[in-house]
Short mmCIF file of C-alpha atoms in Angstrom, two decimals:
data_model
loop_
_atom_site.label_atom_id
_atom_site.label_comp_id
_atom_site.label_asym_id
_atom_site.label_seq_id
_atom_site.Cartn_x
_atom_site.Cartn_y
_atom_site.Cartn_z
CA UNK A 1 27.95 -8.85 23.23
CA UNK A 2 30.01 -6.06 24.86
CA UNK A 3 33.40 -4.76 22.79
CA UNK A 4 36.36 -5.71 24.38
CA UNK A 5 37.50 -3.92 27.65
CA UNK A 6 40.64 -2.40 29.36
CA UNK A 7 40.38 -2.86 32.83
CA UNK A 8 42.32 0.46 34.88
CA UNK A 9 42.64 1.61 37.77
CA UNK A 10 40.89 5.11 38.81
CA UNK A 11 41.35 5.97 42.90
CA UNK A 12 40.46 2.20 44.53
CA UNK A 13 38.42 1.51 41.68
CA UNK A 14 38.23 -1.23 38.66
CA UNK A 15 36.49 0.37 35.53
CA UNK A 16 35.51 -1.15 32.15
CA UNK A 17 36.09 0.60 29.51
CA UNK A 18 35.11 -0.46 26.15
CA UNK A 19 37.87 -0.28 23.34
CA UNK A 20 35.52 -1.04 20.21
CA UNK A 21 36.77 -4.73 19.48
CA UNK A 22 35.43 -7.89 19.19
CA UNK A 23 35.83 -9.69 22.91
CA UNK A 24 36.06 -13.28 20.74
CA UNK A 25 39.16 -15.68 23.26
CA UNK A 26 40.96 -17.40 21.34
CA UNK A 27 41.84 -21.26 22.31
CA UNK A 28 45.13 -22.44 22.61
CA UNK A 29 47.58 -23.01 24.74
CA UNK A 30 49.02 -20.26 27.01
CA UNK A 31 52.73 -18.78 26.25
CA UNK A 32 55.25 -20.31 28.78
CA UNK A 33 58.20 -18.87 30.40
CA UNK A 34 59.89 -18.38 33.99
CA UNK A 35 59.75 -15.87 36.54
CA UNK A 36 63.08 -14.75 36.52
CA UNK A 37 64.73 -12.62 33.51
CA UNK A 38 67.80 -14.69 33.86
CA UNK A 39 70.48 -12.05 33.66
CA UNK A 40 71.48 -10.68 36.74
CA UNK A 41 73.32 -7.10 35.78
CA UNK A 42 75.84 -5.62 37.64
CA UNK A 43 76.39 -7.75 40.80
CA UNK A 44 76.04 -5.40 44.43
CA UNK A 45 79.08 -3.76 45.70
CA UNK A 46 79.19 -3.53 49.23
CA UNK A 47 75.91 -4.04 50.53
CA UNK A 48 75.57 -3.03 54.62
CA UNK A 49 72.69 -3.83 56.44
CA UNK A 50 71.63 -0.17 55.83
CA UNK A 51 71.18 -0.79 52.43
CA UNK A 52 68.97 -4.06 53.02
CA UNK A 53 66.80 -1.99 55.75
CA UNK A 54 65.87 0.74 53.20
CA UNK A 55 65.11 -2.00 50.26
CA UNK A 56 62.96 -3.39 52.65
CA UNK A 57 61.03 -0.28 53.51
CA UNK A 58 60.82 -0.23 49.86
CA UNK A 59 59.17 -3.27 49.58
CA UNK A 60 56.61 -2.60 52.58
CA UNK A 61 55.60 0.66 51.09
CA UNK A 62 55.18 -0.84 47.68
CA UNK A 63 53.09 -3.79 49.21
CA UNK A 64 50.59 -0.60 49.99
CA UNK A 65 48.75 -0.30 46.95
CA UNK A 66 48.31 -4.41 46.45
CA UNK A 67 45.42 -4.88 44.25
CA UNK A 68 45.27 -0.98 43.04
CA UNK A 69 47.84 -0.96 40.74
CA UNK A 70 46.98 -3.49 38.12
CA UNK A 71 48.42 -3.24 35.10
CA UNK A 72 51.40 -1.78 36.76
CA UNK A 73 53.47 -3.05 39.42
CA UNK A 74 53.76 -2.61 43.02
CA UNK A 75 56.68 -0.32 43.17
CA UNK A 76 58.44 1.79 46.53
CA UNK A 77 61.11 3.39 46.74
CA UNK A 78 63.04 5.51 49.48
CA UNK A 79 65.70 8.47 48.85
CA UNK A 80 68.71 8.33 51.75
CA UNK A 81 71.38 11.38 51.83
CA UNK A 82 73.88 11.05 54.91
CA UNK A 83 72.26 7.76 56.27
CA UNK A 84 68.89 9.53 56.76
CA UNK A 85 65.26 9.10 54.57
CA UNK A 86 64.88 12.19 53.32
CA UNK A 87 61.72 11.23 51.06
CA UNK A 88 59.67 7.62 50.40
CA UNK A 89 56.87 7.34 48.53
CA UNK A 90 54.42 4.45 46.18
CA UNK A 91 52.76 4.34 43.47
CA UNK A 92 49.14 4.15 44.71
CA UNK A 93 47.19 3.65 41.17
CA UNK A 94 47.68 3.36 37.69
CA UNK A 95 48.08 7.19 35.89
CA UNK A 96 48.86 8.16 39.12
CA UNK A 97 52.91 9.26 39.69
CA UNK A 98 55.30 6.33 39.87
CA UNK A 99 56.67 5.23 43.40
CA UNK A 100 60.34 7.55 42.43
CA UNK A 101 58.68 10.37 41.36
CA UNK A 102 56.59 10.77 44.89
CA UNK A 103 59.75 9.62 46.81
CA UNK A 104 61.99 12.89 44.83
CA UNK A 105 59.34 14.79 45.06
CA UNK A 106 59.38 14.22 49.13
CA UNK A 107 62.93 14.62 49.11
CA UNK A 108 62.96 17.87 47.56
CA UNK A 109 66.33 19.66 47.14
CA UNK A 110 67.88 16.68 49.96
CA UNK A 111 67.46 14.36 46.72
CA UNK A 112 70.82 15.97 45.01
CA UNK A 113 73.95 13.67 46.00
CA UNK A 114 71.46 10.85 47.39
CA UNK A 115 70.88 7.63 46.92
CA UNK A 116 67.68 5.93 45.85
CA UNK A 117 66.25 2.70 46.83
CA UNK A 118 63.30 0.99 45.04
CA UNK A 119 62.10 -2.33 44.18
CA UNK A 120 61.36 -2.15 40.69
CA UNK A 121 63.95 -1.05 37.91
CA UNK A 122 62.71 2.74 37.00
CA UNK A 123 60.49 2.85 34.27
CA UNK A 124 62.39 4.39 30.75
CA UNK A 125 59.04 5.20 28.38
CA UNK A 126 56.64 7.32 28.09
CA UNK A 127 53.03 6.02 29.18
CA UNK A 128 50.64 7.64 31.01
CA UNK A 129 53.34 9.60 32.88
CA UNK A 130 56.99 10.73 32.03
CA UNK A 131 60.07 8.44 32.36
CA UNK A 132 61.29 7.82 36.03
CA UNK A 133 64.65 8.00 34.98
CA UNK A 134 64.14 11.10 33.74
CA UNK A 135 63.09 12.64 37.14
CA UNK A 136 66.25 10.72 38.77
CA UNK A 137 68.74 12.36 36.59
CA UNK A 138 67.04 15.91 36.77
CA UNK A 139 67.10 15.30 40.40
CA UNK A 140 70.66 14.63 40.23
CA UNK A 141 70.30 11.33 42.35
CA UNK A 142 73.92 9.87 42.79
CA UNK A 143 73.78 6.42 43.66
CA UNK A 144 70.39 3.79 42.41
CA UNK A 145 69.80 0.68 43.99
CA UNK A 146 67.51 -1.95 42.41
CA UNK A 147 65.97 -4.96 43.39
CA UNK A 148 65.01 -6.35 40.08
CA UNK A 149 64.85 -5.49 36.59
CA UNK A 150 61.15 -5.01 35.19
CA UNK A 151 60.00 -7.17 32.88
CA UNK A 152 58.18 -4.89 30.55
CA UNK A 153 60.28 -5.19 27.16
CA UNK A 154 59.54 -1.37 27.06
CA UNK A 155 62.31 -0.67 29.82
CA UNK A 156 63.86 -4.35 30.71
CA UNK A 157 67.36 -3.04 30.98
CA UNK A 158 66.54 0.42 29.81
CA UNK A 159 66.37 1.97 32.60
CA UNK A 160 68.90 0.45 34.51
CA UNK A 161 71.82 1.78 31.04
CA UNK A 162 70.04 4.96 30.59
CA UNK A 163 71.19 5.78 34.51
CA UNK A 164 74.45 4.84 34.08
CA UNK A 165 74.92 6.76 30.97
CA UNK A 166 73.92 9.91 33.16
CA UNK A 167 76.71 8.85 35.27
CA UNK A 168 74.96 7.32 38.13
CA UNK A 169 76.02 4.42 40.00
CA UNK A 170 73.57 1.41 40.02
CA UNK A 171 73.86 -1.45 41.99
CA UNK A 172 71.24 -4.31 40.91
CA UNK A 173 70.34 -7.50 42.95
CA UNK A 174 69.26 -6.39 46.82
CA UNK A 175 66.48 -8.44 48.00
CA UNK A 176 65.73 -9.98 44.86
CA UNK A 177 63.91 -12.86 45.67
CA UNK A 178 61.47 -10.70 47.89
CA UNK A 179 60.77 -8.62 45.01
CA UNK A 180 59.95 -10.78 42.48
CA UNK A 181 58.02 -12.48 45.06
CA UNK A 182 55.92 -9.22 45.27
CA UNK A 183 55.44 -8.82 41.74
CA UNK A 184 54.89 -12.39 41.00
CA UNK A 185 51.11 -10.97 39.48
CA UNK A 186 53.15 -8.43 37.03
CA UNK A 187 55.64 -10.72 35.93
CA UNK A 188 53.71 -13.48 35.94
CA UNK A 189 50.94 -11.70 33.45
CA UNK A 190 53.82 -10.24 31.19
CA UNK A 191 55.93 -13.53 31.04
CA UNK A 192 53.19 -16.15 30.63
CA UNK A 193 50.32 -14.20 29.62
CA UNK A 194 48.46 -14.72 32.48
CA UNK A 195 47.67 -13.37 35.73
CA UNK A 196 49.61 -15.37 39.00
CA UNK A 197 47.01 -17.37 40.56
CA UNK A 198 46.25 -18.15 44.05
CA UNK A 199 43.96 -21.18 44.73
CA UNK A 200 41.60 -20.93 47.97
CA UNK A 201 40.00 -23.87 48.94
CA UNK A 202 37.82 -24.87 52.37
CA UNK A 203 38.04 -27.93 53.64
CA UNK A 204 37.19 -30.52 56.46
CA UNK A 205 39.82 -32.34 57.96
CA UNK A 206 38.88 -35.12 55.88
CA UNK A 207 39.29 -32.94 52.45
CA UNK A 208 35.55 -32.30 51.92
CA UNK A 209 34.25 -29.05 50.73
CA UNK A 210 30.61 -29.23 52.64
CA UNK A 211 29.19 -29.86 56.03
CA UNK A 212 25.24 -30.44 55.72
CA UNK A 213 23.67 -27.27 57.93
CA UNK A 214 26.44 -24.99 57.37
CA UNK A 215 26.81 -22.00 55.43
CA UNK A 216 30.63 -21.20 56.08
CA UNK A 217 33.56 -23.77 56.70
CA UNK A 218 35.59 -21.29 57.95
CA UNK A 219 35.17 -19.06 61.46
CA UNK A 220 35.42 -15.46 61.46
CA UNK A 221 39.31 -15.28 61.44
CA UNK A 222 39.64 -17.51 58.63
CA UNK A 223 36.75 -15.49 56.71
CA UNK A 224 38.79 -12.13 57.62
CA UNK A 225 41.61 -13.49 56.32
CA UNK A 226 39.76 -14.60 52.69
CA UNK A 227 38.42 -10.99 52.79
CA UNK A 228 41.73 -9.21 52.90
CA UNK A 229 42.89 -11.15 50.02
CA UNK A 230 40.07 -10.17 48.30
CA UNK A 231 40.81 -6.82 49.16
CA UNK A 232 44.30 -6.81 47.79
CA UNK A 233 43.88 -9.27 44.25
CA UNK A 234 42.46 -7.80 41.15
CA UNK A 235 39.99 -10.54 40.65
CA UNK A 236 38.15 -13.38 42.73
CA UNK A 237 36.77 -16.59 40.13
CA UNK A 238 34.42 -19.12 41.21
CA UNK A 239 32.51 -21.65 39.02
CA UNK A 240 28.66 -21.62 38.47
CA UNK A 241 28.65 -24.12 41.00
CA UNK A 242 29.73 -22.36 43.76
CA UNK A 243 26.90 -19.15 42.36
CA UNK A 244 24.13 -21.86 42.67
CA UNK A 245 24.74 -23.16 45.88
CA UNK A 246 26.01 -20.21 47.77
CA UNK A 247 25.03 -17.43 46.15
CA UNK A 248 27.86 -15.30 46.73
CA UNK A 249 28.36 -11.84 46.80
CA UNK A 250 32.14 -12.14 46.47
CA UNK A 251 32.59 -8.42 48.46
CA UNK A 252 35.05 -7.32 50.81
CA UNK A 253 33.00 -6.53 53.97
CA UNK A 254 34.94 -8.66 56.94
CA UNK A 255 37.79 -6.18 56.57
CA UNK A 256 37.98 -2.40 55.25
CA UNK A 257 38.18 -2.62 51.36
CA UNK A 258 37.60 -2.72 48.20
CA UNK A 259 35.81 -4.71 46.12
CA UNK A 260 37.97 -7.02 43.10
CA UNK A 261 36.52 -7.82 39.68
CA UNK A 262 34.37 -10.73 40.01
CA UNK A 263 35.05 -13.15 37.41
CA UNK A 264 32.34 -16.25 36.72
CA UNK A 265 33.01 -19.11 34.65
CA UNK A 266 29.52 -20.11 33.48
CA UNK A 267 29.57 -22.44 30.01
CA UNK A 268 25.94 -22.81 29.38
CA UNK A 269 25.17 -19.06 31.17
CA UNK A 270 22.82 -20.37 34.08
CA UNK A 271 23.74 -17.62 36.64
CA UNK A 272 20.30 -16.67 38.00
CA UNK A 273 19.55 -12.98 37.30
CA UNK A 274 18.69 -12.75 40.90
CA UNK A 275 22.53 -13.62 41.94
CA UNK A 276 24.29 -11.29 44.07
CA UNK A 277 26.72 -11.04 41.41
CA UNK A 278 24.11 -9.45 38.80
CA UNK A 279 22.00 -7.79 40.99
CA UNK A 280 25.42 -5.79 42.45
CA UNK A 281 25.43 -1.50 42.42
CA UNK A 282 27.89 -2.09 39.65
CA UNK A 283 27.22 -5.20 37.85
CA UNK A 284 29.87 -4.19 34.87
CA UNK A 285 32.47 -5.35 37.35
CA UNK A 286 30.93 -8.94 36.93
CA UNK A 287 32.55 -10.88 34.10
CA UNK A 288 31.00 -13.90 33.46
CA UNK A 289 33.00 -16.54 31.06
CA UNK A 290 30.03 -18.31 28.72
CA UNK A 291 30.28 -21.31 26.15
CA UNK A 292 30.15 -19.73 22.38
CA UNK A 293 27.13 -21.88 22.33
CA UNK A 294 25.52 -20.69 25.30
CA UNK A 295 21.71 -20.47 25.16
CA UNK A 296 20.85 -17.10 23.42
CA UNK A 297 18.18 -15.88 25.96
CA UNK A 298 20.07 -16.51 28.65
CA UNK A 299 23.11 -14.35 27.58
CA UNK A 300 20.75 -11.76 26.59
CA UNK A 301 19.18 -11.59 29.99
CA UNK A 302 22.14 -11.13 31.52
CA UNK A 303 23.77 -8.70 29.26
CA UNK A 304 21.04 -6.37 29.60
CA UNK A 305 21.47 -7.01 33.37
CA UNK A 306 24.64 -5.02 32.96
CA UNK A 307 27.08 -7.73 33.77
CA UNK A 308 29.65 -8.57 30.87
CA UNK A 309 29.69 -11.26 28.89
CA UNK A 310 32.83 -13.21 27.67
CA UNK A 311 32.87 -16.21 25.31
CA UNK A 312 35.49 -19.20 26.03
CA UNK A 313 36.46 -22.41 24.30
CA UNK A 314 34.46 -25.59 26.06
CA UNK A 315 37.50 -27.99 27.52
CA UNK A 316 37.74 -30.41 30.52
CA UNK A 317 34.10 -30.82 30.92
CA UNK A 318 33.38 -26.77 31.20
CA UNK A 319 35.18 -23.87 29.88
CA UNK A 320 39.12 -23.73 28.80
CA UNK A 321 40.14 -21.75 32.18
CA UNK A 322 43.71 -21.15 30.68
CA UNK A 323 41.61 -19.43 27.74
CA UNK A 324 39.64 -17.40 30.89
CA UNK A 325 43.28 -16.69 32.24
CA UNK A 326 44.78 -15.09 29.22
CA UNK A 327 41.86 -12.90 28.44
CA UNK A 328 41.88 -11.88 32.10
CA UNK A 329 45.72 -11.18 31.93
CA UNK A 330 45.59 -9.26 28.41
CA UNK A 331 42.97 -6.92 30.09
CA UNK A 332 45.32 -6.32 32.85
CA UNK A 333 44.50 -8.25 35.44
CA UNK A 334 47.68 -9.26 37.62
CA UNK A 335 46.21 -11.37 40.32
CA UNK A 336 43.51 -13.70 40.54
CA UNK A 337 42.26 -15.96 43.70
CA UNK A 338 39.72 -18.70 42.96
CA UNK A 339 37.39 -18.83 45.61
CA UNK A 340 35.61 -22.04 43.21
CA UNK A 341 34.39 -25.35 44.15
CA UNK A 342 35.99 -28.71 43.61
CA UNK A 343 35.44 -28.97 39.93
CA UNK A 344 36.81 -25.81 38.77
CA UNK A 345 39.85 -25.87 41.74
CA UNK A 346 41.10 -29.49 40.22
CA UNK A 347 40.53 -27.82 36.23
CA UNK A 348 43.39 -25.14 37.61
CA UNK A 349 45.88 -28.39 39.12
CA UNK A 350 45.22 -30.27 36.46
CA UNK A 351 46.06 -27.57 33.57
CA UNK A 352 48.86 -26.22 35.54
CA UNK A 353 47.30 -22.95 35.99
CA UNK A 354 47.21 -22.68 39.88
CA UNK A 355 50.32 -21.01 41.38
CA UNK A 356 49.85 -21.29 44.89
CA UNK A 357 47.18 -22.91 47.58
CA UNK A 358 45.57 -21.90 50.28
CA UNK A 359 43.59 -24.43 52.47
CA UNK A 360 41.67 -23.36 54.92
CA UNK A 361 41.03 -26.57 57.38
CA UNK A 362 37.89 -26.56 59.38
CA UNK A 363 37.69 -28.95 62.46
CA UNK A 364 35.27 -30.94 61.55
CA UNK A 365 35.36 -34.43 60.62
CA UNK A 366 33.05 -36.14 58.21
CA UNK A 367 32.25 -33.94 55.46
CA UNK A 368 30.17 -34.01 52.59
CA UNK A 369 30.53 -33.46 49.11
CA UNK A 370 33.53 -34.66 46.28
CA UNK A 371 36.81 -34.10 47.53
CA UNK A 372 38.48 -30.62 47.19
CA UNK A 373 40.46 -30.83 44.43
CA UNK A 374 38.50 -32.93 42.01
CA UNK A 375 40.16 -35.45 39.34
CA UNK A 376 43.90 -34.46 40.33
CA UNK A 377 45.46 -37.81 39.36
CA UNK A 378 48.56 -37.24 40.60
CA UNK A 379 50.14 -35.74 44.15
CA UNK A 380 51.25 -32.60 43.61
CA UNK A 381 54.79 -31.37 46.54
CA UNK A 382 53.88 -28.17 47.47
CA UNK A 383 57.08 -25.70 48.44
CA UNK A 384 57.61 -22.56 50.26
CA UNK A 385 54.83 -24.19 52.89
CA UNK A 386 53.54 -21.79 55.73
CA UNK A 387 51.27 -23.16 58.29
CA UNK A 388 49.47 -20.67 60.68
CA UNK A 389 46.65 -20.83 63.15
CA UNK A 390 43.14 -18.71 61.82
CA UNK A 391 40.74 -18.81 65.32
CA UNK A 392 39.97 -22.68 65.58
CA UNK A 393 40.91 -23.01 61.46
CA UNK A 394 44.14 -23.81 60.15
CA UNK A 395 45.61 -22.62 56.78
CA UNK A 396 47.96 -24.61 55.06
CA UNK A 397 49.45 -22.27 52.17
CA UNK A 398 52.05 -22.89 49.51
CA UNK A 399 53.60 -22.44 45.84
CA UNK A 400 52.49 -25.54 43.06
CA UNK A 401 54.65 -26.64 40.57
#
C-alpha cells in the first residue's frame, strides 16, 4: 500500500507525493455546512459600473488557471489609478505568486494611490509564499475591493482587518455571487470536506446510457465540450463499470490540455492491468478506490503497476463514495466530474454528494441499458438550469439540491 499523498500543483501538472502515513479512509459521514460564510462585512459604498467592469475582469482572469490551482483558489485581481489598469495579473499554480502580487508587481510604481480589485479576500499567512496583504500595504495601495471573504480559517476576515488597520479603505461584496460561484471547488472542499462535484451523464432521449453499435453517445461538439471540463477539474471518477466496458483513457485530447487525476472506484480491484488507466505514461496519477477486503493479488498487481491504491468503506452495494470524496478533498482536490455509469451516478443523487448535472442528450430514441441515474427514488428540481445546443446533442445542465 502506498503512504498517504499530497496532491500539488507544479507548472500544469498533478504530482503525488508521498507524506509517510497510513492512506487508511475513515467511514463516516461527511462534515456539513453552506457555501456562504454568512457575514457580509462592510457593505459597498458607491459602486459605479467601473467598479463592476474591473471585478469582472477579475473574475475572467482568475477563471484562467481553472483546474491548476488546486488546493488554492482561483484568484484575479486588477490595480486601477485614474480610471486606467495599470497592472492585472492570476495566480497560475500553487507556490507560484498569488493573483495581487503579479497584478502590483505589473503595476509597478502606478500601484501607489490605486485601487485594487480581486475576487478573493487577500491571503494574511504565511504558506508557501508571503502574505498578500503584506505586498498591498508596502505597495501603498489606497483603496481594496473584494468580492468575497476566503474561507480558509487562516485569513477568513484577516485579511480584510489587517488592511484596514494599515489605513486602507475596503469595500467587500462586488459580484459576490459570481465569485463564490467560481470558487464553489475551494469552498466547497474547505466547508464540507469535500471537493464540489459535477455529475456528467450521456443519455438517449429516452434516459438510457447505451445504444447497441456505438462507442460514443455524444458527437464531436458534445465530446469537446466533456474534454474541456476535463481540462479545467482536478479529477474525472468513473466506476469499474464504465473501465470494463469502455475502457477509457479519461485524457484531454479533443481540446488543448491537460490531463486531471483519474480517480477509479473499484471495490473488489478488477481493473484489468491492460486498462488505459494503468497502462498510462504516468500511472501514479491513477487512484483507484478498493474494498479493504479486496482480493490480495489483485491489489498487488496493480500496485506494482504504478497506479495508487486507496482503501474505502463498502456501502450502497460498492464503495462509500462520500468516504472517496473526503479523502479526495483532504488531498486537495477541489473539483471532481464523474464521467461514471448509472450505478455509481445514482450512489452520488442518492447520498447527496452530486452538486450539479450535466446531461448530454443524444438523438436517438430507444436505448439500451438501466436508466441513467440508477435507484433515485425520488425527483430531484434542478435550479440555475442552462440549456444549450452541442452539434446535433443537447446539454441540459444545472445545480442539485
Amino acid at each position: 500500500m502506498h503512504s498517504r499523498v499530497k496532491i500539488e500543483r507544479l507548472g500544469s501538472a498533478v504530482e503525488l507525493l508521498e507524506s509517510g502515513v497510513e492512506e487508511e479512509l475513515v467511514s463516516g459521514a461527511l462534515r456539513g455546512g453552506h457555501l456562504q460564510n454568512g457575514h457580509e462585512g462592510r457593505r459597498l459604498a458607491a459602486v459605479t459600473d467601473a467598479d463592476t467592469t474591473y471585478m469582472r475582469r477579475a473574475l475572467r482572469l482568475a477563471a484562467r488557471a481553472a483546474g491548476r490551482t488546486s488546493p488554492n483558489p482561483l484568484v484575479g485581481s486588477v490595480v486601477v489609478r485614474d480610471g486606467e489598469i495599470v497592472g492585472e495579473g492570476y495566480h497560475r499554480a500553487a507556490g507560484e505568486p498569488h493573483a495581487e502580487v503579479n497584478a502590483l508587481g505589473k503595476a509597478g510604481e502606478k500601484a501607489r494611490g490605486a485601487t485594487l480589485f480581486t475576487n478573493l479576500e487577500p491571503c494574511a499567512h504565511q504558506g508557501r509564499t508571503p502574505p498578500c496583504v503584506d505586498a498591498i500595504r508596502e505597495a501603498e495601495i489606497a483603496r481594496v475591493v473584494v468580492a468575497m471573504r476566503d474561507p480558509d480559517p487562516r485569513t477568513d476576515g484577516k485579511g480584510i482587518r489587517g488592511l484596514r488597520a494599515a489605513g486602507i479603505a475596503v469595500e467587500e461584496g462586488l459580484l459576490k455571487a459570481e465569485a463564490e460561484r467560481l470558487n464553489a471547488g475551494f469552498v466547497s472542499r474547505l466547508k464540507r470536506g469535500r471537493p464540489f462535484v459535477l455529475l456528467k451523464l450521456a443519455t438517449t432521449i429516452d434516459g438510457r446510457v447505451a445504444v447497441p453499435g456505438r462507442r460514443y453517445l455524444s458527437g464531436k461538439p458534445a465530446q469537446r465540450e466533456v474534454h474541456r471540463l476535463r481540462d479545467r477539474t482536478d479529477a474525472v471518477l468513473v466506476g469499474i463499470g464504465t473501465v470494463l466496458a469502455d475502457d477509457p483513457a479519461l485524457t484531454v485530447r479533443e481540446v488543448k490540455g491537460r490531463d486531471p487525476l483519474r480517480v477509479i472506484v473499484d471495490a473488489d480491484a478488477r481493473t484489468p492491468l491492460t486498462a488505459k488507466v494503468v497502462r498510462s505514461k504516468d500511472p501514479q496519477r491513477t487512484v483507484i478506490f478498493v474494498a479493504r477486503d479486496a482480493d490480495v493479488r489483485r491489489t498487488n498487481k496493480l500496485r506494482e503497476a504504478g497506479v495508487l491504491l486507496v482503501t474505502a468503506p463498502r456501502a450502497d452495494g460498492g464503495l462509500d463514495l462520500g468516504a472517496v470524496l473526503h479523502w479526495l478533498g483532504e488531498h486537495g482536490v477541489n473539483t471532481v466530474m464523474s464521467e461514471a455509469g448509472p450505478h455509481v451516478a445514482g450512489a452520488l443523487v442518492r447520498g447527496g454528494l452530486a452538486d450539479r448535472v450535466l446531461l448530454l442528450f443524444s438523438p436517438v430514441a430507444g436505448g439500451d441499458g438501466p436508466p441513467a441515474l440508477e435507484g433515485v427514488p425520488k425527483a430531484s428540481d434542478l435550479r440555475d438550469v442552462r440549456v444549450r445546443k452541442l452539434g446535433d446533442d443537447l446539454a441540459l445542465e444545472g445545480a442539485l439540491g
